[in-house]
Amino acid sequence: MQEKIVSPKESKKRKMLLMLPLITFPFLTFLFYTLGGGRIEAKTAESAEKKGFNFNLPLPKFKEDSALDKMSYYDQAAADSIKLRELIKKDPNYFDNKASEEKADSFSTGDFESRMLPKNRSAFNSQSFQDRNEQKVYEKLRALEKVISQPSVPTYGQDMREFENYGTSKGESEEIRKLEGLMSAMSAPQEADPELQQLGGMLENILDIQHPQRVQERLKQTSDSKKGKVYSVQKKAAENNISSLQRNADSQSLLKTNAFYSLDEAPPAEEMQNSIEAVVNQTQTIVNGSVVKLRLMNDIFLQGTIIPKNTFLYGMAALKGERLEVKITNIQYNNSIFPVDLAVYDMDGIDGIYIPGTISRDVAKSSAYRSIQTLGISGISDSWGAQAAGMGIEAAKSLMSKKVKLIKVVVKAGYRVLLYDEKQKNLKP
C-alpha cells in the first residue's frame, strides 16, 4: 500500500478543526447560562419546597430623592407644614373648623353676637372675621374721635365739678382716661435700656475681635487726641517698712509728732514736696545751647511708670545773666520717651543754676571783642602780598572774635539742684 502524503497546509487545517470544539465549548456554555438556561427548573423546585409566609420584604424604590434619609423626610415635612401655614394666613376666606369646634364651648352669648355677620356684610369679606381685641380697639378709637369732635365745654367753678361728666357714661369716661394715659405714655421719651446697652457693648467687642483694624483706628484716634500732651512728674513716696528687727528710719519725725495735743491744737501737717532732687553728673564746660547731664537722686512716678534713681536726665542750657537755665523736655527710660516740662532750680529757689562772675566775664569778653575789631593793617602798599596778609588778618580777627564773644561757664560734678514741674506752677502745693 502506498502511504498518503499530507501537505503542511492540510495538516494545519486538521489541527485547527481538532482544537475548534475545545475553544467554542466554553463560550457556548456561558451564552447558555446568560440566556437563562437551567434556572426555570431550579425556581420551580424552590417554590415547591417553600410554602407559607414570605419573610423577605421588597426594598423601596426611590425615583429622584434616593439620597434622603429619615431625618431629611422629617425636615421636608416640617417645611411643607410651614408653607401651608403661610398660605393659610394669606387666604382671607379660610375658616378652620377644628379650631372653631374647640373654641365653641368657651364662647359666651356676647361673643357669639359680636362675631355674627352683619346684614350689610358678606361672608367672603375679611372684615367680618375681625378679632375681638381688634374690635375693642376700634370702638375706643371711635369713642375718642367722638369726644374730640365735640365742641369745647366752658370751664365752671368748683361747685360745677360734679356736672363735668354729665351726658357720658362712667365706663366710657374711664376708657377715655385709659386711652389718654396710654397715648401720653407712648409720647413720653423712653429711657435707655441697660440690657440693650450691654448687648451693644458685646456686639462692639465681637466686631473688634472679627475686625482688628477697628481697634487700631480707635487707638490712632486716641493718640491723635493726646498729641502734644505733657506728662506730670511726681516724686515716689517713701515706703514705711514696719519690722521689729529693723531700725525705724523716721525716728526724728516720730519724735516730733509723738506728743499729746489739746483740743485747740492740731497735729502738724505733713510736708508736701513738689520738687525732685538731682545732681550734675560730671564737670562740664557749658556754652549757650549745650547739653547738661543730670542724675536723679530719688525715684519718681511718670505716667504710671517708676523711674528709678541714678537715671540720667538731659537738658538744654541757656545763659541769662548770672543764671544757667536748664530745661528738660524729654525723659528716656527703657526704650521709651516721655514728654515732660521740667525746669532746673538752684538750692536758693530761683530758676537756673547760679554762676558767679558771669556778668564781669561778659563785660571783659565784649571789651576784648571790640579791641580785636579795631586791629588792622595800615600803611601797607597795595601789592598782592599786602592784600593776602590783610585777608589772613581779617580771617584771624573773625575767628578770635567768635571765640572771645562765646561765654563759657564750668559746672562741677555733684552740684545739687532741684527739678520743678512747670505744669504744677498754677497748682497749690
Coordinates of N, CA and C in Angstrom, one line a residue, residues 158-285:
Q158 N -65.8 125.4 91.2 CA -65.7 124.2 91.9 C -67.0 123.6 92.2
D159 N -68.1 124.4 92.3 CA -69.4 123.9 92.6 C -70.0 123.1 91.4
M160 N -69.4 123.3 90.2 CA -70.0 122.6 89.0 C -69.1 121.4 88.6
R161 N -68.2 121.0 89.4 CA -67.3 119.9 89.0 C -68.1 118.6 88.9
E162 N -69.2 118.5 89.7 CA -69.9 117.2 89.7 C -70.7 117.1 88.4
F163 N -70.8 118.1 87.6 CA -71.5 118.0 86.3 C -70.5 118.0 85.1
E164 N -69.2 117.7 85.4 CA -68.2 117.6 84.3 C -68.5 116.5 83.3
N165 N -68.8 115.3 83.9 CA -69.0 114.2 83.0 C -70.5 113.9 82.8
Y166 N -71.3 115.0 82.9 CA -72.7 114.8 82.6 C -72.9 114.5 81.1
G167 N -73.7 113.5 80.8 CA -74.0 113.1 79.5 C -73.2 112.0 78.9
T168 N -72.2 111.6 79.7 CA -71.3 110.4 79.3 C -71.4 109.4 80.3
S169 N -71.4 108.2 79.9 CA -71.4 107.0 80.9 C -70.1 106.9 81.6
K170 N -70.2 106.3 82.8 CA -69.0 106.2 83.6 C -67.9 105.3 83.0
G171 N -68.4 104.2 82.4 CA -67.5 103.2 81.7 C -66.8 103.9 80.6
E172 N -67.5 104.7 79.8 CA -66.9 105.4 78.6 C -65.8 106.4 79.1
S173 N -66.1 107.1 80.1 CA -65.1 108.1 80.6 C -63.9 107.4 81.1
E174 N -64.0 106.3 81.8 CA -62.8 105.5 82.3 C -62.0 105.0 81.1
E175 N -62.7 104.5 80.1 CA -61.9 104.1 78.9 C -61.2 105.2 78.2
I176 N -61.8 106.4 78.2 CA -61.2 107.6 77.6 C -59.9 107.9 78.4
R177 N -60.0 107.9 79.7 CA -58.9 108.2 80.6 C -57.8 107.2 80.3
K178 N -58.1 105.9 80.2 CA -57.1 104.9 79.9 C -56.4 105.2 78.6
L179 N -57.2 105.5 77.6 CA -56.6 105.8 76.3 C -55.7 107.0 76.3
E180 N -56.1 108.1 77.1 CA -55.3 109.2 77.2 C -53.9 108.9 77.9
G181 N -54.0 108.1 79.0 CA -52.8 107.6 79.7 C -51.9 106.8 78.8
L182 N -52.5 105.9 77.9 CA -51.7 105.1 77.0 C -51.0 106.0 76.0
M183 N -51.8 107.0 75.4 CA -51.2 107.9 74.4 C -50.0 108.8 75.1
S184 N -50.2 109.2 76.3 CA -49.2 110.0 77.0 C -48.0 109.2 77.2
A185 N -48.2 107.9 77.6 CA -47.0 107.0 77.9 C -46.3 106.7 76.6
M186 N -47.0 106.6 75.5 CA -46.3 106.4 74.2 C -45.6 107.6 73.7
S187 N -46.1 108.8 74.0 CA -45.4 110.0 73.6 C -44.3 110.4 74.5
A188 N -44.2 109.9 75.7 CA -43.1 110.2 76.7 C -41.8 109.7 76.2
P189 N -40.7 110.4 76.4 CA -39.4 109.8 75.9 C -39.0 108.6 76.8
Q190 N -38.5 107.6 76.1 CA -38.1 106.4 76.7 C -36.7 106.4 77.2
E191 N -36.4 105.9 78.4 CA -35.0 105.8 78.9 C -34.3 104.7 78.2
A192 N -33.0 104.8 78.2 CA -32.1 103.8 77.6 C -32.2 102.5 78.4
D193 N -32.4 101.4 77.6 CA -32.5 100.1 78.3 C -31.1 99.6 78.6
P194 N -30.8 99.3 79.9 CA -29.4 98.8 80.2 C -29.1 97.5 79.5
E195 N -30.1 96.6 79.3 CA -29.8 95.4 78.6 C -29.4 95.6 77.1
L196 N -30.1 96.6 76.5 CA -29.7 96.9 75.1 C -28.3 97.5 75.1
Q197 N -28.0 98.3 76.1 CA -26.6 98.9 76.1 C -25.6 97.8 76.3
Q198 N -25.9 96.8 77.2 CA -25.0 95.7 77.4 C -24.8 94.9 76.1
L199 N -25.9 94.6 75.4 CA -25.8 93.9 74.1 C -25.0 94.7 73.1
G200 N -25.2 96.0 73.1 CA -24.4 96.8 72.2 C -22.9 96.7 72.5
G201 N -22.6 96.7 73.8 CA -21.2 96.5 74.1 C -20.6 95.2 73.7
M202 N -21.4 94.1 73.9 CA -21.0 92.8 73.5 C -20.8 92.7 72.0
L203 N -21.7 93.4 71.2 CA -21.6 93.4 69.7 C -20.3 94.2 69.3
E204 N -20.0 95.3 70.0 CA -18.8 96.0 69.7 C -17.6 95.2 69.9
N205 N -17.6 94.4 71.1 CA -16.4 93.5 71.3 C -16.3 92.4 70.3
I206 N -17.4 91.9 69.8 CA -17.4 90.8 68.8 C -16.8 91.4 67.5
L207 N -17.3 92.6 67.1 CA -16.8 93.3 65.9 C -15.3 93.6 66.0
D208 N -14.9 94.0 67.2 CA -13.4 94.2 67.4 C -12.6 93.0 67.2
I209 N -13.1 91.8 67.7 CA -12.4 90.6 67.5 C -12.4 90.2 66.0
Q210 N -13.5 90.3 65.4 CA -13.6 89.9 63.9 C -12.8 90.9 63.0
H211 N -12.8 92.2 63.4 CA -12.1 93.2 62.6 C -11.0 93.9 63.4
P212 N -9.8 93.4 63.6 CA -8.8 94.1 64.4 C -8.5 95.5 63.9
Q213 N -8.7 95.8 62.7 CA -8.4 97.2 62.2 C -9.2 98.2 62.9
R214 N -10.4 97.9 63.4 CA -11.2 98.8 64.1 C -10.5 99.3 65.4
V215 N -9.9 98.3 66.1 CA -9.1 98.7 67.3 C -7.9 99.6 67.0
Q216 N -7.3 99.3 65.9 CA -6.1 100.1 65.5 C -6.6 101.5 65.2
E217 N -7.7 101.7 64.5 CA -8.2 103.0 64.2 C -8.6 103.8 65.4
R218 N -9.2 103.1 66.4 CA -9.6 103.7 67.7 C -8.3 104.2 68.4
L219 N -7.3 103.3 68.5 CA -6.0 103.7 69.1 C -5.4 104.9 68.4
K220 N -5.5 104.9 67.1 CA -4.9 106.0 66.4 C -5.6 107.3 66.7
Q221 N -7.0 107.3 66.8 CA -7.8 108.5 67.1 C -7.4 109.0 68.5
T222 N -7.3 108.0 69.5 CA -6.9 108.5 70.9 C -5.5 109.1 70.9
S223 N -4.6 108.5 70.1 CA -3.2 109.0 70.1 C -3.2 110.4 69.5
D224 N -4.0 110.6 68.4 CA -4.1 111.9 67.8 C -4.7 113.0 68.8
S225 N -5.7 112.5 69.6 CA -6.3 113.4 70.5 C -5.4 113.8 71.6
K226 N -4.4 112.9 72.0 CA -3.5 113.2 73.1 C -2.1 113.7 72.5
K227 N -2.1 114.1 71.3 CA -0.8 114.5 70.7 C -0.5 115.9 71.4
G228 N 0.8 116.0 71.7 CA 1.2 117.2 72.4 C 1.0 117.3 73.9
K229 N 0.5 116.2 74.5 CA 0.3 116.1 75.9 C 1.6 115.9 76.6
V230 N 1.7 116.7 77.7 CA 3.0 116.6 78.6 C 2.6 115.9 79.9
Y231 N 3.3 114.9 80.3 CA 3.0 114.1 81.5 C 3.6 114.9 82.7
S232 N 2.9 114.8 83.8 CA 3.3 115.3 85.0 C 4.2 114.3 85.8
V233 N 5.2 114.9 86.5 CA 6.1 114.1 87.2 C 5.9 114.2 88.7
Q234 N 5.9 113.1 89.4 CA 5.7 113.1 90.9 C 6.8 112.3 91.5
K235 N 7.1 112.7 92.7 CA 8.1 112.0 93.5 C 7.5 110.8 94.2
K236 N 8.2 109.7 94.2 CA 7.7 108.5 94.8 C 7.8 108.6 96.3
A237 N 6.6 108.2 97.0 CA 6.6 108.3 98.4 C 7.5 107.2 99.0
A238 N 8.1 107.5 100.2 CA 8.9 106.5 100.8 C 8.1 105.4 101.5
E239 N 8.5 104.2 101.3 CA 7.8 103.1 101.9 C 8.1 102.9 103.4
N240 N 7.0 102.7 104.2 CA 7.2 102.5 105.6 C 7.3 101.0 105.9
N241 N 8.5 100.5 106.1 CA 8.7 99.1 106.4 C 8.7 99.0 107.9
I242 N 7.6 98.3 108.4 CA 7.5 98.1 109.8 C 8.0 96.8 110.2
S243 N 9.0 96.7 111.0 CA 9.7 95.5 111.5 C 10.4 95.7 112.8
S244 N 10.3 94.7 113.6 CA 11.0 94.8 114.9 C 12.5 94.6 114.8
L245 N 12.9 94.0 113.7 CA 14.4 93.8 113.5 C 15.1 94.9 112.8
Q246 N 14.3 95.9 112.3 CA 14.9 97.0 111.5 C 14.6 98.3 112.2
R247 N 15.7 99.1 112.3 CA 15.5 100.4 112.9 C 14.6 101.3 112.1
N248 N 13.8 102.0 112.8 CA 12.8 102.9 112.1 C 13.6 104.1 111.5
A249 N 13.5 104.3 110.2 CA 14.2 105.4 109.6 C 13.6 106.8 109.9
D250 N 12.3 106.8 110.3 CA 11.6 108.1 110.5 C 11.5 108.3 112.0
S251 N 12.6 108.0 112.7 CA 12.5 108.3 114.2 C 12.4 109.7 114.5
Q252 N 13.1 110.6 113.7 CA 13.1 112.0 114.0 C 11.7 112.6 113.8
S253 N 11.0 112.1 112.8 CA 9.6 112.6 112.6 C 8.7 112.1 113.7
L254 N 8.9 110.8 114.2 CA 8.1 110.3 115.2 C 8.3 111.1 116.5
L255 N 9.6 111.5 116.8 CA 9.8 112.3 118.0 C 9.1 113.7 117.9
K256 N 9.0 114.2 116.7 CA 8.3 115.5 116.5 C 6.8 115.4 116.7
T257 N 6.2 114.3 116.2 CA 4.8 114.1 116.2 C 4.2 113.3 117.3
N258 N 5.1 112.6 118.0 CA 4.6 111.8 119.1 C 4.5 112.6 120.4
A259 N 3.3 113.2 120.6 CA 3.0 114.0 121.8 C 1.6 114.1 122.0
F260 N 1.2 114.7 123.1 CA -0.2 114.9 123.5 C -0.7 116.3 122.9
Y261 N -1.8 116.3 122.3 CA -2.4 117.6 121.8 C -3.7 117.9 122.5
S262 N -3.9 119.2 122.7 CA -5.2 119.6 123.3 C -6.2 119.7 122.2
L263 N -7.4 120.1 122.6 CA -8.5 120.3 121.6 C -8.2 121.4 120.7
D264 N -7.5 122.5 121.2 CA -7.2 123.6 120.3 C -6.1 123.4 119.4
E265 N -5.2 122.5 119.7 CA -4.0 122.3 118.9 C -4.3 121.2 117.9
A266 N -3.7 121.3 116.8 CA -3.8 120.2 115.7 C -2.5 119.7 115.4
P267 N -2.4 118.4 115.1 CA -1.1 117.8 114.8 C -0.5 118.5 113.5
P268 N 0.8 118.6 113.5 CA 1.5 119.3 112.3 C 1.1 118.6 111.0
A269 N 0.9 119.4 110.0 CA 0.5 118.8 108.7 C 1.8 118.2 108.1
E270 N 1.5 117.2 107.3 CA 2.6 116.5 106.6 C 3.1 117.4 105.5
E271 N 4.5 117.5 105.4 CA 5.1 118.4 104.4 C 5.0 117.7 103.1
M272 N 4.5 118.6 102.1 CA 4.4 118.1 100.7 C 5.6 118.7 99.9
Q273 N 6.3 117.8 99.2 CA 7.4 118.2 98.4 C 7.0 118.2 96.9
N274 N 7.1 119.3 96.2 CA 6.8 119.4 94.8 C 8.0 119.5 93.9
S275 N 9.2 119.2 94.4 CA 10.4 119.2 93.6 C 11.1 117.9 93.7
I276 N 12.0 117.7 92.8 CA 12.8 116.4 92.8 C 14.3 116.8 92.8
E277 N 15.0 116.0 93.7 CA 16.4 116.3 93.9 C 17.2 115.6 92.7
A278 N 18.2 116.3 92.3 CA 19.1 115.8 91.2 C 20.5 116.5 91.4
V279 N 21.5 115.9 90.8 CA 22.9 116.4 90.8 C 23.4 116.4 89.4
V280 N 24.4 117.3 89.3 CA 25.2 117.3 88.0 C 26.1 116.1 88.0
N281 N 26.0 115.3 86.9 CA 26.7 114.0 86.9 C 28.2 114.2 86.8
Q282 N 28.7 115.2 86.0 CA 30.1 115.3 85.7 C 30.4 116.8 85.5
T283 N 31.7 117.1 85.7 CA 32.1 118.5 85.5 C 32.1 118.8 84.0
Q284 N 31.4 119.9 83.6 CA 31.2 120.2 82.2 C 31.5 121.7 82.0
T285 N 32.0 122.0 80.8 CA 32.2 123.4 80.3 C 31.0 123.6 79.4

